[in-house]
Coordinates of C-alpha atoms and ligand atoms in Angstrom, one line a residue:
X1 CA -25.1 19.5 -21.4
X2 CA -21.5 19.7 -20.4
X3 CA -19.5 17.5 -22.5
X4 CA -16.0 17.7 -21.1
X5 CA -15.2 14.5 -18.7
X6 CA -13.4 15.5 -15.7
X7 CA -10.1 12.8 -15.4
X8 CA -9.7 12.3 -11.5
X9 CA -6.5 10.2 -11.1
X10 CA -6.4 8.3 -8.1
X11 CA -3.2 6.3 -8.9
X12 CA -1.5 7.6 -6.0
X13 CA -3.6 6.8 -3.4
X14 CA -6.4 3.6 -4.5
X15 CA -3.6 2.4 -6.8
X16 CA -1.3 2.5 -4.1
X17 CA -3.2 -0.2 -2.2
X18 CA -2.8 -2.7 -5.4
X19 CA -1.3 -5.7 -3.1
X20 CA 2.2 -5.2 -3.3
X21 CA 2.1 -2.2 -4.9
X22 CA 4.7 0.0 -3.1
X23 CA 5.8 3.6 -3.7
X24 CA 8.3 5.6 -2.2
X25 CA 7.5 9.6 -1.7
X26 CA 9.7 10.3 -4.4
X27 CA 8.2 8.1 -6.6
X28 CA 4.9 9.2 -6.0
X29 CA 6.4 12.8 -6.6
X30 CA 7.7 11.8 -10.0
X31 CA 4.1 9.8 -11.0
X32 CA 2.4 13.4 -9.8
X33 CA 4.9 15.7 -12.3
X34 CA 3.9 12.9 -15.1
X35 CA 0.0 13.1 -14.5
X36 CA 0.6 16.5 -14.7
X37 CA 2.2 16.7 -18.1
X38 CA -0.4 14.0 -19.3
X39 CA -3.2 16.7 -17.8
X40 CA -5.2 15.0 -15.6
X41 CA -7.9 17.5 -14.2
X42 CA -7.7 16.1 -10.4
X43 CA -4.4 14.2 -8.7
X44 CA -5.8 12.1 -5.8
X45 CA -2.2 12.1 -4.0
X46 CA -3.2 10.4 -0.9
X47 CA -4.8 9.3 2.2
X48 CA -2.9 12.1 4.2
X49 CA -4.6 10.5 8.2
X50 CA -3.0 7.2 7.0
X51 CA 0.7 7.3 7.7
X52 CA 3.3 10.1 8.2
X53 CA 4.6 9.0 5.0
X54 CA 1.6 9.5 3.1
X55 CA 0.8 13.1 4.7
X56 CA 4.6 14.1 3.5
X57 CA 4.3 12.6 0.0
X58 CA 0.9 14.8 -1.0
X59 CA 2.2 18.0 0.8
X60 CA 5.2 17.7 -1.5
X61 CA 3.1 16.9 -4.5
X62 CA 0.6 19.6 -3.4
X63 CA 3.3 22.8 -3.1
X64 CA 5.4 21.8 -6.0
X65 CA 3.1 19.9 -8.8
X66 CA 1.7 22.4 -10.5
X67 CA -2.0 21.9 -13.2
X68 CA -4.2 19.6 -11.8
X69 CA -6.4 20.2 -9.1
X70 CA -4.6 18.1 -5.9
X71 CA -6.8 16.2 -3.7
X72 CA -6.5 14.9 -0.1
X73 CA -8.9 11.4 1.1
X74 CA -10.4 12.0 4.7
X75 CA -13.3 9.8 6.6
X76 CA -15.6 12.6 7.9
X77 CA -13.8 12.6 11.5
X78 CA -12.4 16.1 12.2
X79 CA -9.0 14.8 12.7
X80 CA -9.0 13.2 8.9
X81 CA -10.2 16.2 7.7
X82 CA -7.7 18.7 9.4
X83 CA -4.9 16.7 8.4
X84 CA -5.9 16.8 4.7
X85 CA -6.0 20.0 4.7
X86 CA -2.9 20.4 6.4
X87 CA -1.4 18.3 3.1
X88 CA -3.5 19.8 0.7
X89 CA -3.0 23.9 1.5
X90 CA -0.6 24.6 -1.1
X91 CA -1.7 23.4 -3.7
X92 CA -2.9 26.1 -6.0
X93 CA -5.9 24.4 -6.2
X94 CA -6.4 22.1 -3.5
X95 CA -9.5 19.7 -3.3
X96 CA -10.5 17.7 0.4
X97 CA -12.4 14.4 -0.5
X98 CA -14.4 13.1 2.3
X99 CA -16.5 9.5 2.7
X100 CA -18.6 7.8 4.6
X101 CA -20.0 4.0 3.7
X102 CA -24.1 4.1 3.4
X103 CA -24.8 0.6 2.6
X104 CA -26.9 -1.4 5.3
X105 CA -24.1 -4.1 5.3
X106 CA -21.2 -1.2 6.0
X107 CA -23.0 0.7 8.0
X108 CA -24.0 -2.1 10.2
X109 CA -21.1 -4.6 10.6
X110 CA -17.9 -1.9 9.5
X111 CA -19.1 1.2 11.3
X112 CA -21.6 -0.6 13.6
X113 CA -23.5 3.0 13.0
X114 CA -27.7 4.2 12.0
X115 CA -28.3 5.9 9.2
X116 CA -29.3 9.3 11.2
X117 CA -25.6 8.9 11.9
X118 CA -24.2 8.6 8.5
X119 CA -26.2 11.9 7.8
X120 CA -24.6 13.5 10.4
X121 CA -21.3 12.3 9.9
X122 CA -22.2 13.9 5.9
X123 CA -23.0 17.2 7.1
X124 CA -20.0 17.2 9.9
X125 CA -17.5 16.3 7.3
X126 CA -18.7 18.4 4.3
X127 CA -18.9 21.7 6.2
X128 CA -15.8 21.4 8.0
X129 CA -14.0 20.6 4.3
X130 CA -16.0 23.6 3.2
X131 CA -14.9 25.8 6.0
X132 CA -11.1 25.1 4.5
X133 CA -11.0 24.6 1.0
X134 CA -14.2 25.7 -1.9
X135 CA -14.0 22.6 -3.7
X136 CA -14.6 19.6 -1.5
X137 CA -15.9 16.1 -3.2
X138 CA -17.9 13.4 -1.3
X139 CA -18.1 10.2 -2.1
X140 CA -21.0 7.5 -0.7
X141 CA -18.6 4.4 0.0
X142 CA -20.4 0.9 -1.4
X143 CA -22.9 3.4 -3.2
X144 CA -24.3 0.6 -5.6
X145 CA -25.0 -2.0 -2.8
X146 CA -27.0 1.0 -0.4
X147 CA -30.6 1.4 -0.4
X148 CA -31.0 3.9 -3.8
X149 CA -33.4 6.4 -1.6
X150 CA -30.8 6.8 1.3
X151 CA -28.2 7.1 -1.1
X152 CA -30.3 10.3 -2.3
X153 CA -31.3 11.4 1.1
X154 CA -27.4 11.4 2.0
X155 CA -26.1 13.5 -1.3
X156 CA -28.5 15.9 -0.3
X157 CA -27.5 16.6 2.9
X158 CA -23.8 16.7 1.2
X159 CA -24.9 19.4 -1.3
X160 CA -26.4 21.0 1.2
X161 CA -23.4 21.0 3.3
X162 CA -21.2 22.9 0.4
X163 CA -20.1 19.5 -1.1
X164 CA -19.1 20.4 -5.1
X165 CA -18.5 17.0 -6.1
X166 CA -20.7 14.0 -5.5
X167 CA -19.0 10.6 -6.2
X168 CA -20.6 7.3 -6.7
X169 CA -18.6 4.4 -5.9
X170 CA -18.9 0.9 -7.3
X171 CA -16.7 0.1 -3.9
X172 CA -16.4 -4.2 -4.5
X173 CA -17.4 -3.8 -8.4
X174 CA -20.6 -5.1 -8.1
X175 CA -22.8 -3.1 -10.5
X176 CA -23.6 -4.0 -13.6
X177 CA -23.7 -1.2 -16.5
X178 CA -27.7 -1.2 -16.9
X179 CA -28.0 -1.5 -13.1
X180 CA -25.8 1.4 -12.8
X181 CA -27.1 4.1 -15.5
X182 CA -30.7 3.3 -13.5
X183 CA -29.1 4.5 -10.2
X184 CA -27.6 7.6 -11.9
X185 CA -30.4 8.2 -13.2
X186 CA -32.5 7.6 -9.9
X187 CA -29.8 10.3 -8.5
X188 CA -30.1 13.1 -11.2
X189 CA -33.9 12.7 -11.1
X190 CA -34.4 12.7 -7.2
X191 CA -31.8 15.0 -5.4
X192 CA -32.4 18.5 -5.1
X193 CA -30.0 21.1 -6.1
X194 CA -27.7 17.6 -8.4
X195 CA -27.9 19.7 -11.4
X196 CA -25.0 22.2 -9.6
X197 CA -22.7 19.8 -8.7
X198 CA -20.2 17.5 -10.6
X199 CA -21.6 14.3 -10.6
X200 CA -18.5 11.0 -10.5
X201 CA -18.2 7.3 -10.1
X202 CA -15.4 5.4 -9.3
X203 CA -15.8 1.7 -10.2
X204 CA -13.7 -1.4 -9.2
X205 CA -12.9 -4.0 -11.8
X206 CA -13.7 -7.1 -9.6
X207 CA -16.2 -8.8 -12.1
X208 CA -13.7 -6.9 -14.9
X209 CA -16.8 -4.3 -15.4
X210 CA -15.3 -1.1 -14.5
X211 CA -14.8 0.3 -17.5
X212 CA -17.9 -0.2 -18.8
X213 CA -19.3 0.2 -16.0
X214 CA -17.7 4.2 -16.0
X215 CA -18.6 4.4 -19.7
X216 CA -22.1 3.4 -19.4
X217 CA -22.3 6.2 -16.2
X218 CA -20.9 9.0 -18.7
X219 CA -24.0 7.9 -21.0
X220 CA -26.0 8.6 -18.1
X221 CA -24.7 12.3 -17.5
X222 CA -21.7 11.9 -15.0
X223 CA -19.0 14.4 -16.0
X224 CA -16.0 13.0 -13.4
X225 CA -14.5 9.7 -14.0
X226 CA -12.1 8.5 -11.2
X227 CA -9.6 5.7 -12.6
X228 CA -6.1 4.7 -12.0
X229 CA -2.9 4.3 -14.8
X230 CA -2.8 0.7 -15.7
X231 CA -5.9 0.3 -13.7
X232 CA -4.2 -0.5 -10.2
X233 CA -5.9 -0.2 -6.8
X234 CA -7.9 -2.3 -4.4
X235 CA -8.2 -6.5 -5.2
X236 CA -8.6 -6.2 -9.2
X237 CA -8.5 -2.6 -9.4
X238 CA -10.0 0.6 -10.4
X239 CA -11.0 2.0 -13.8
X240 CA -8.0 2.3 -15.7
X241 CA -7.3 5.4 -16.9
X242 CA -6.3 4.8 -20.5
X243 CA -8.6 2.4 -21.5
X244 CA -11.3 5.3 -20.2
X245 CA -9.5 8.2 -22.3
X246 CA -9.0 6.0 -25.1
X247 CA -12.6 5.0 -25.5
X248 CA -14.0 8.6 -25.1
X249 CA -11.5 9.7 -27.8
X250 CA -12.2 6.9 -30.3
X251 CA -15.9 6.8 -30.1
X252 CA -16.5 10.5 -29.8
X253 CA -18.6 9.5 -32.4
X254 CA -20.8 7.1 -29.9
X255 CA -20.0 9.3 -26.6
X256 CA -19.6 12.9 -28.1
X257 CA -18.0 13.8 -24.7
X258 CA -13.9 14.7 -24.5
X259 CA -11.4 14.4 -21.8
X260 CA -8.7 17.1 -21.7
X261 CA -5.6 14.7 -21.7
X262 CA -2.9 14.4 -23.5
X263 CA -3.0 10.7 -25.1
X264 CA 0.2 10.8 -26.0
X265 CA 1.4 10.4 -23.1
X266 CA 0.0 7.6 -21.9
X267 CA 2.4 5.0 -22.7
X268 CA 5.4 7.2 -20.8
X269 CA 2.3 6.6 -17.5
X270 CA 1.9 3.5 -17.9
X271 CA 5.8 2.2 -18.1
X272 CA 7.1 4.9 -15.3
X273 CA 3.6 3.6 -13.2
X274 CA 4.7 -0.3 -13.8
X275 CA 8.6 0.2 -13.1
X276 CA 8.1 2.5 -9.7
X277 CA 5.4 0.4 -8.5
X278 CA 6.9 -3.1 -9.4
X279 CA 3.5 -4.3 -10.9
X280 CA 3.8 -5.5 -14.4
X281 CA 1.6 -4.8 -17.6
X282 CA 0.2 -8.0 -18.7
X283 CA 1.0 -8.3 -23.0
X284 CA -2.6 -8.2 -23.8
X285 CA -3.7 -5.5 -21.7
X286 CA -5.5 -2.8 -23.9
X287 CA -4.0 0.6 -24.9
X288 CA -0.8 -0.2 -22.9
X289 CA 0.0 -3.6 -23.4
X290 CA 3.4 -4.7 -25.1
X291 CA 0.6 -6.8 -28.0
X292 CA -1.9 -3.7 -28.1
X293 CA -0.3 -2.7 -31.1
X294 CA 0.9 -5.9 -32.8
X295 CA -0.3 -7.6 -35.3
X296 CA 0.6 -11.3 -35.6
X297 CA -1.5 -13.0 -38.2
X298 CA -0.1 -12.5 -41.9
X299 CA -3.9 -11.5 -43.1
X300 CA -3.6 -8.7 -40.4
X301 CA 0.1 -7.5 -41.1
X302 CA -1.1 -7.4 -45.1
X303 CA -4.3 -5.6 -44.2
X304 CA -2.2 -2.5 -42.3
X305 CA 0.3 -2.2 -44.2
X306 CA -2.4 -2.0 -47.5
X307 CA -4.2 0.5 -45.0
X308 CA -3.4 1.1 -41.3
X309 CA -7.2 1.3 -40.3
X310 CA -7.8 -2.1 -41.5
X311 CA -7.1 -3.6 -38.4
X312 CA -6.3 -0.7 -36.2
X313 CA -8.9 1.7 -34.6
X314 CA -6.3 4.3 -32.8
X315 CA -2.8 4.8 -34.3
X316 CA 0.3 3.9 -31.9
X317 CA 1.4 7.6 -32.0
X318 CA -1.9 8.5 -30.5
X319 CA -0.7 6.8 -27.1
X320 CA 2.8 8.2 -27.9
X321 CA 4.1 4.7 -28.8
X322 CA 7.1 6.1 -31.4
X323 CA 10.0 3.6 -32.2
X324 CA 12.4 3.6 -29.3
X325 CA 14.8 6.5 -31.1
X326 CA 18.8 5.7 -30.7
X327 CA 19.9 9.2 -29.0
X328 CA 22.3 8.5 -26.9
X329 CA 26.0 6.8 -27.2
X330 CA 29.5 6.5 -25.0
X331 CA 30.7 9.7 -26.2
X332 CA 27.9 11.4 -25.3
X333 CA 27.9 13.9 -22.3
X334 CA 26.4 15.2 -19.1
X335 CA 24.8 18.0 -21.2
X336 CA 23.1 16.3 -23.8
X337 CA 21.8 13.4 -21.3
X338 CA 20.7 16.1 -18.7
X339 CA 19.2 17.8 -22.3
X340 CA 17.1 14.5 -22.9
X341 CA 16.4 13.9 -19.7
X342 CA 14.7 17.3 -20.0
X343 CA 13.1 16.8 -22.6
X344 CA 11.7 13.2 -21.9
X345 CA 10.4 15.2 -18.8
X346 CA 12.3 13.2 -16.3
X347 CA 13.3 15.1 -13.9
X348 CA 16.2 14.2 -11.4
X349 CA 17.8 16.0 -8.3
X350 CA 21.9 17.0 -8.4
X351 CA 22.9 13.6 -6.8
X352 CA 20.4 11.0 -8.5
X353 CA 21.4 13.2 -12.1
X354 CA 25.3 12.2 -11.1
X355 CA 24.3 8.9 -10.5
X356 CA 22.0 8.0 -13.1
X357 CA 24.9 9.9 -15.4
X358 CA 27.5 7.0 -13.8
X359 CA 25.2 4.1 -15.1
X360 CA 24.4 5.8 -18.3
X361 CA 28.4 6.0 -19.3
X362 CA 28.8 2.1 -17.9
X363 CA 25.5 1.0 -20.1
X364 CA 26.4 3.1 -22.9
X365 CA 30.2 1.5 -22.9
X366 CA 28.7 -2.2 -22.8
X367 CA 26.2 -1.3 -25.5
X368 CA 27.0 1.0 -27.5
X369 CA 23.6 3.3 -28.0
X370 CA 20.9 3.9 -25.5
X371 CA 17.5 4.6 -26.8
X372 CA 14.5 6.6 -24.7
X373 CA 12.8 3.4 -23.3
X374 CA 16.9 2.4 -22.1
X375 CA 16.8 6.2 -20.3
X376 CA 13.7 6.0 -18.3
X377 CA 14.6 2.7 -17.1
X378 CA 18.0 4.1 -15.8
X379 CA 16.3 7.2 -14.4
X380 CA 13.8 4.8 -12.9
X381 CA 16.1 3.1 -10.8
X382 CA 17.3 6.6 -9.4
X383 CA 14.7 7.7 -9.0
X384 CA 13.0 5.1 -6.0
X385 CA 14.8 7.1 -3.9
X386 CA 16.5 4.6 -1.4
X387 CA 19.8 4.8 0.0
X388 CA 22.4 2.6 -1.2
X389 CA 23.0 0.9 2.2
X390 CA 25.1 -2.2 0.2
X391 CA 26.1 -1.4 -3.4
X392 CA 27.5 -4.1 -5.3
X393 CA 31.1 -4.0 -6.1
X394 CA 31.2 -6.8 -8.3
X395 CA 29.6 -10.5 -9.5
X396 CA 31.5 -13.5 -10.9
X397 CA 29.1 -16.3 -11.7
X398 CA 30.0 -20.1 -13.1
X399 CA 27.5 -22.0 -14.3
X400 CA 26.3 -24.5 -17.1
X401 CA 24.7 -28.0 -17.7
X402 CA 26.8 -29.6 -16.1
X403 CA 28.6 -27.0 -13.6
X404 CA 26.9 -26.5 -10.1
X405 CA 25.8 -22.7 -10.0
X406 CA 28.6 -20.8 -7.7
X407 CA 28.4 -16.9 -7.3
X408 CA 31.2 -14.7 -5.8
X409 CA 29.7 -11.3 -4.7
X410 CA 31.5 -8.3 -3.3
X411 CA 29.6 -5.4 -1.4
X412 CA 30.4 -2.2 -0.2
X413 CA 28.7 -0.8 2.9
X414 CA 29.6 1.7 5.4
X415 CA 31.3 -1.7 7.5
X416 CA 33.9 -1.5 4.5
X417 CA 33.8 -4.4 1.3
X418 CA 32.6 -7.5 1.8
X419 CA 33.1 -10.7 -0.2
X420 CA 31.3 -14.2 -0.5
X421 CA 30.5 -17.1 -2.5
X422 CA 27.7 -19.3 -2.8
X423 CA 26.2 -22.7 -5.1
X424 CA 22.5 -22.4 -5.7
X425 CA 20.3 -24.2 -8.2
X426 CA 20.9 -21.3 -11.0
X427 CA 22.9 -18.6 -11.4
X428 CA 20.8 -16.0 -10.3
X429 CA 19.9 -18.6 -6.8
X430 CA 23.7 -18.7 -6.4
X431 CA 24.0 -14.9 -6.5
X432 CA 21.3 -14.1 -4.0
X433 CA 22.6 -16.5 -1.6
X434 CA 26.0 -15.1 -2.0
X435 CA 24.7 -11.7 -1.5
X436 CA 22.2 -13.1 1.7
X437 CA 25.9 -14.5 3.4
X438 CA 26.8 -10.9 3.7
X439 CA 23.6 -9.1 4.4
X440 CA 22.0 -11.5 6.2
X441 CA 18.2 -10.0 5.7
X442 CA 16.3 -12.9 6.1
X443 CA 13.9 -12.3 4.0
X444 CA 12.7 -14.5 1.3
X445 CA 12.1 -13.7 -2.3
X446 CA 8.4 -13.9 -2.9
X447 CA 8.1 -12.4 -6.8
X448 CA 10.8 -12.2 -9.3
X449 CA 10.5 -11.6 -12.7
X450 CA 12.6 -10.5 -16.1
X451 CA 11.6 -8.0 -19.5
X452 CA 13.6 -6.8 -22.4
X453 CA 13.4 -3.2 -22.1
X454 CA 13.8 -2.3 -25.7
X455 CA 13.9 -4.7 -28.8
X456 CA 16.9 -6.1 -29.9
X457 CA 18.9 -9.1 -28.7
X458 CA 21.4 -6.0 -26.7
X459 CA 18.3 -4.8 -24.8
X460 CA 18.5 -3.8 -21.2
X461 CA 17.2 -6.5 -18.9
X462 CA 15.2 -5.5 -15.7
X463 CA 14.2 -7.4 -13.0
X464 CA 11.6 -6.8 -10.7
X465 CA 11.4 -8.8 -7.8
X466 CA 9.8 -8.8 -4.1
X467 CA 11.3 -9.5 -1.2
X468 CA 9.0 -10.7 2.1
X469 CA 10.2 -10.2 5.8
X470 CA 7.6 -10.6 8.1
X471 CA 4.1 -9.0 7.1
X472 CA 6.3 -6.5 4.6
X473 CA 7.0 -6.3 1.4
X474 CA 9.9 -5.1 -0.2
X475 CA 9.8 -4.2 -3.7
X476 CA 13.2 -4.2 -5.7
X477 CA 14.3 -3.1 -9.2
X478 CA 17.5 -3.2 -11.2
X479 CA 18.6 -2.6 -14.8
X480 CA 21.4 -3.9 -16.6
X481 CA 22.8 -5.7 -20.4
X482 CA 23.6 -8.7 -18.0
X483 CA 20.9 -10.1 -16.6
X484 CA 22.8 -11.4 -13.5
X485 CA 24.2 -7.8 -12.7
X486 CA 20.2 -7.3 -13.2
X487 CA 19.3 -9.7 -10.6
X488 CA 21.9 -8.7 -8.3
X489 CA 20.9 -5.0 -8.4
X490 CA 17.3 -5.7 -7.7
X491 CA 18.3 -7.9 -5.1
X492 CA 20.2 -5.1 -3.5
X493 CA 17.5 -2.5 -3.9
X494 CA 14.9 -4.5 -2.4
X495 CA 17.6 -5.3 1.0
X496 CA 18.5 -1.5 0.6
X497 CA 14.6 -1.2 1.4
X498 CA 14.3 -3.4 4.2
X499 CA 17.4 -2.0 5.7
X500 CA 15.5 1.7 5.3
X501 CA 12.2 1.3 6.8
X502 CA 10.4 -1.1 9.1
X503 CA 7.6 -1.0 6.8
X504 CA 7.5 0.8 3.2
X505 CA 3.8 0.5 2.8
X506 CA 0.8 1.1 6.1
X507 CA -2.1 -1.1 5.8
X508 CA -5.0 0.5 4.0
X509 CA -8.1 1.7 5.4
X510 CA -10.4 2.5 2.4
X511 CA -10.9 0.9 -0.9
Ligands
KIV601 O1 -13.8 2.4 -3.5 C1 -14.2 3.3 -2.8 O2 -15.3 3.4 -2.4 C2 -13.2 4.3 -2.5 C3 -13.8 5.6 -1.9 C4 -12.9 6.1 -0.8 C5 -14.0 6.6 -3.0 O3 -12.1 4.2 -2.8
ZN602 ZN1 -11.8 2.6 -4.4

């Protein structure tokens, strides 16, 4: 058997619906080019029926990211399916993925449909992704709560249809890893025709199973495993994709089965995944947590140092964890930070290169020496993509134990400079209210929080925050030695947002 496991990233599209998870198309464009150069076999860029926005964002990916296959979500309609392929054509190897729900309890009270029409609805949808693209994957929405001989009656009538790909979804992250290799199982023993198609799952993590739940499915013969960086996506989220890649490498000896990415990238994923998308990396997570690789306890510290694989089963290198190398300083030019840049792979248009060149310079005259981790973060902030509507001019803050927090704040927008001062119950409540007198959003701050970017008591600072006004969300980031300036910056990304779009992310129609 087979014992390559196809890595189907669907970080773009199920991780985008991670509540208050927000991407901009150039965002998403940058997370593509990464997955790319960490060699993923199949980008999932999108749910192209969903918005406008999301229909641009994986055409763009699609004609100009280049490796993995690039895939495009449709329901079975003809409308979904059209307009994914509209996104997906130019890809050089473009993939349509099409669902339909065949549990009694979707099928019933979602769709309010039989199950002679979710057959139909199979075949319609299959063939007319087969009549565009060779490669089209269908998935059997809420797979492991649907009566195990429908299931089998439907993937038929998908193979049948042309499908390539058959995907089983743990849709609310309900199985359990037994429960699951006996479906599978069920599946491969019952389906004509299973043995020439690439079998999948895509697990949720809502009782925290999904990984094993994915691992214990490889055991049972599936050869695609769909899974998110950092494990975003719907509610608790989906498999995540370095705790899967991780596993298989370590116990090859257990799984003998190998995934074609590059592990050292990984970590680069994870932190460009967390900054564009404003969700944070808890300490403890596996592979990608800030602790994964620390050891605390002076028993452990002795035991590595006496003999690394005392207490570590995967070196920090693997993941591409090095220490953050000092490369840059003030006297450094555009060259050599366009060089780096390069060959960081961050990759930066004219304008956002100028800009990010700007803040480099200001950073490197406050502190001296920027390392890599202090690059991306810069780079990061460019490269959200929104237009500077207010940029900040400049901050004064006074504050202490005694002191009542007072801000002044002075913005430039295209009505001229602005200036205004505030108290608040901190500093960084005085600033925002100084910066609210002149831009007036009215939105509230809903999320707001603070990490050292590098080590070091000079480290970068950035905050992420969230601003809420109305149903939306508006996610905001900013970088800077001074963790007001910090504040402020997020502050004013997260307006220049709001000020953008009437809504940065469309409600989401499939888990
Ligand atoms: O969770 C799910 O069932 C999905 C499908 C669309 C694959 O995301
Ligand atoms: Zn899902």
């Amino acid at each position: 058997m087979d014992t390559r496991i196809r890595i189907f990233d669907t970080t773009l599209r199920d991780g985008e619906q991670s509540p208050g998870a927000a991407l901009t198309a150039e965002a998403k464009l940058e997370i593509a080019r990464q997955l790319a150069l960490l060699q993923v076999d199949v980008i999932e860029a999108g749910f192209p029926i969903s918005s406008p926005g999301d229909f641009l964002a994986v055409k763009s990916i699609a004609e100009s990211v280049r490796g993995p296959i690039i895939a495009g979500l449709a329901r079975t309609k003809d409308a979904d399916i059209d307009r994914a392929y509209e996104a997906v054509k130019g890809a050089s190897k473009p993939r349509i993925h099409t669902f339909v729900a065949t549990s009694d309890i979707h099928m019933r009270h979602k769709m309010r449909v039989t199950p002679s029409d979710v057959l139909a609805m199979t075949e319609a949808g299959v063939r007319r992704a087969r009549s565009y693209v060779d490669d089209v994957e269908f998935s059997a929405e809420d797979a492991t709560r649907s009566d195990p001989g429908f299931l089998c009656q439907v993937f038929q009538v998908a193979i049948e249809a042309g499908a390539t790909t058959l995907n089983i979804p743990d849709t609310v992250g309900y199985t359990t890893p037994a429960e699951f290799q006996r479906l599978i199982h069920h599946i491969r023993d019952r389906v004509p025709g299973i043995g020439g198609v690439t079998l999948s799952v895509h697990c949720h993590n809502d009782l925290g199973l999904a990984v094993a739940n994915s691992l214990a499915a490889v055991e049972a013969g599936v050869r695609q495993v769909e899974c998110t960086v950092n494990g975003l996506g719907e509610r608790a989220g989906n498999t995540a994709l370095e705790e899967i890649v991780m596993a298989l490498m370590t116990r090859k000896d257990h799984y003998a089965c190998s995934t074609g990415v590059v592990t050292e990238q990984l970590h680069r994923t994870s932190r460009m995944v967390s900054a564009l998308s404003g969700m944070p990396v808890q300490p403890n997570k596996a592979i990608v947590g800030a602790n994964a690789f620390a050891h605390e306890s002076g028993i452990h510290q002795d035991g590595v140092l006496k003999e690394r694989t005392t207490y570590e089963i995967m070196s920090p290198q693997s993941i591409g964890l090095s220490s953050n190398r000092l490369v840059l300083g003030k006297l450094s030019g555009r060259h050599a930070f366009r060089e780096r840049l390069h060959e960081l792979g961050l990759t930066l248009d004219n304008q956002a290169l100028e800009r990010a060149f700007v803040r480099f310079k200001d950073l490197a005259d406050r502190k001296g020496e920027l390392g890599d981790s202090d690059l991306e973060a810069i780079v990061q902030e460019e490269i959200q993509g929104v237009p500077e509507v207010y940029r900040l001019d400049y901050f004064a803050v006074t504050s202490g134990s005694t002191a009542v927090p007072t801000a002044t704040v002075a913005l430039t927008s295209s009505n001229g400079r602005v200036q205004e001062a505030a108290t608040g119950d901190g500093p960084v409540d005085a600033v925002y209210r100084a910066i609210e007198r002149v831009v007036n959003s009215g939105a509230a701050l809903s999320d707001w929080s603070i990490r050292a970017v590098s080590g070091g008591q000079d480290a970068l600072g950035e905050v992420t925050l969230r601003l809420t006004h109305g149903r939306h969300t508006y996610l905001g980031r900013g970088v800077s030695t001074d963790i007001l300036e910090a504040s402020a910056r997020a502050y004013l990304s997260a307006v220049n947002r709001l000020a953008q779009a009437p809504a940065i992310k469309t409600p989401s129609q499939s888990g």
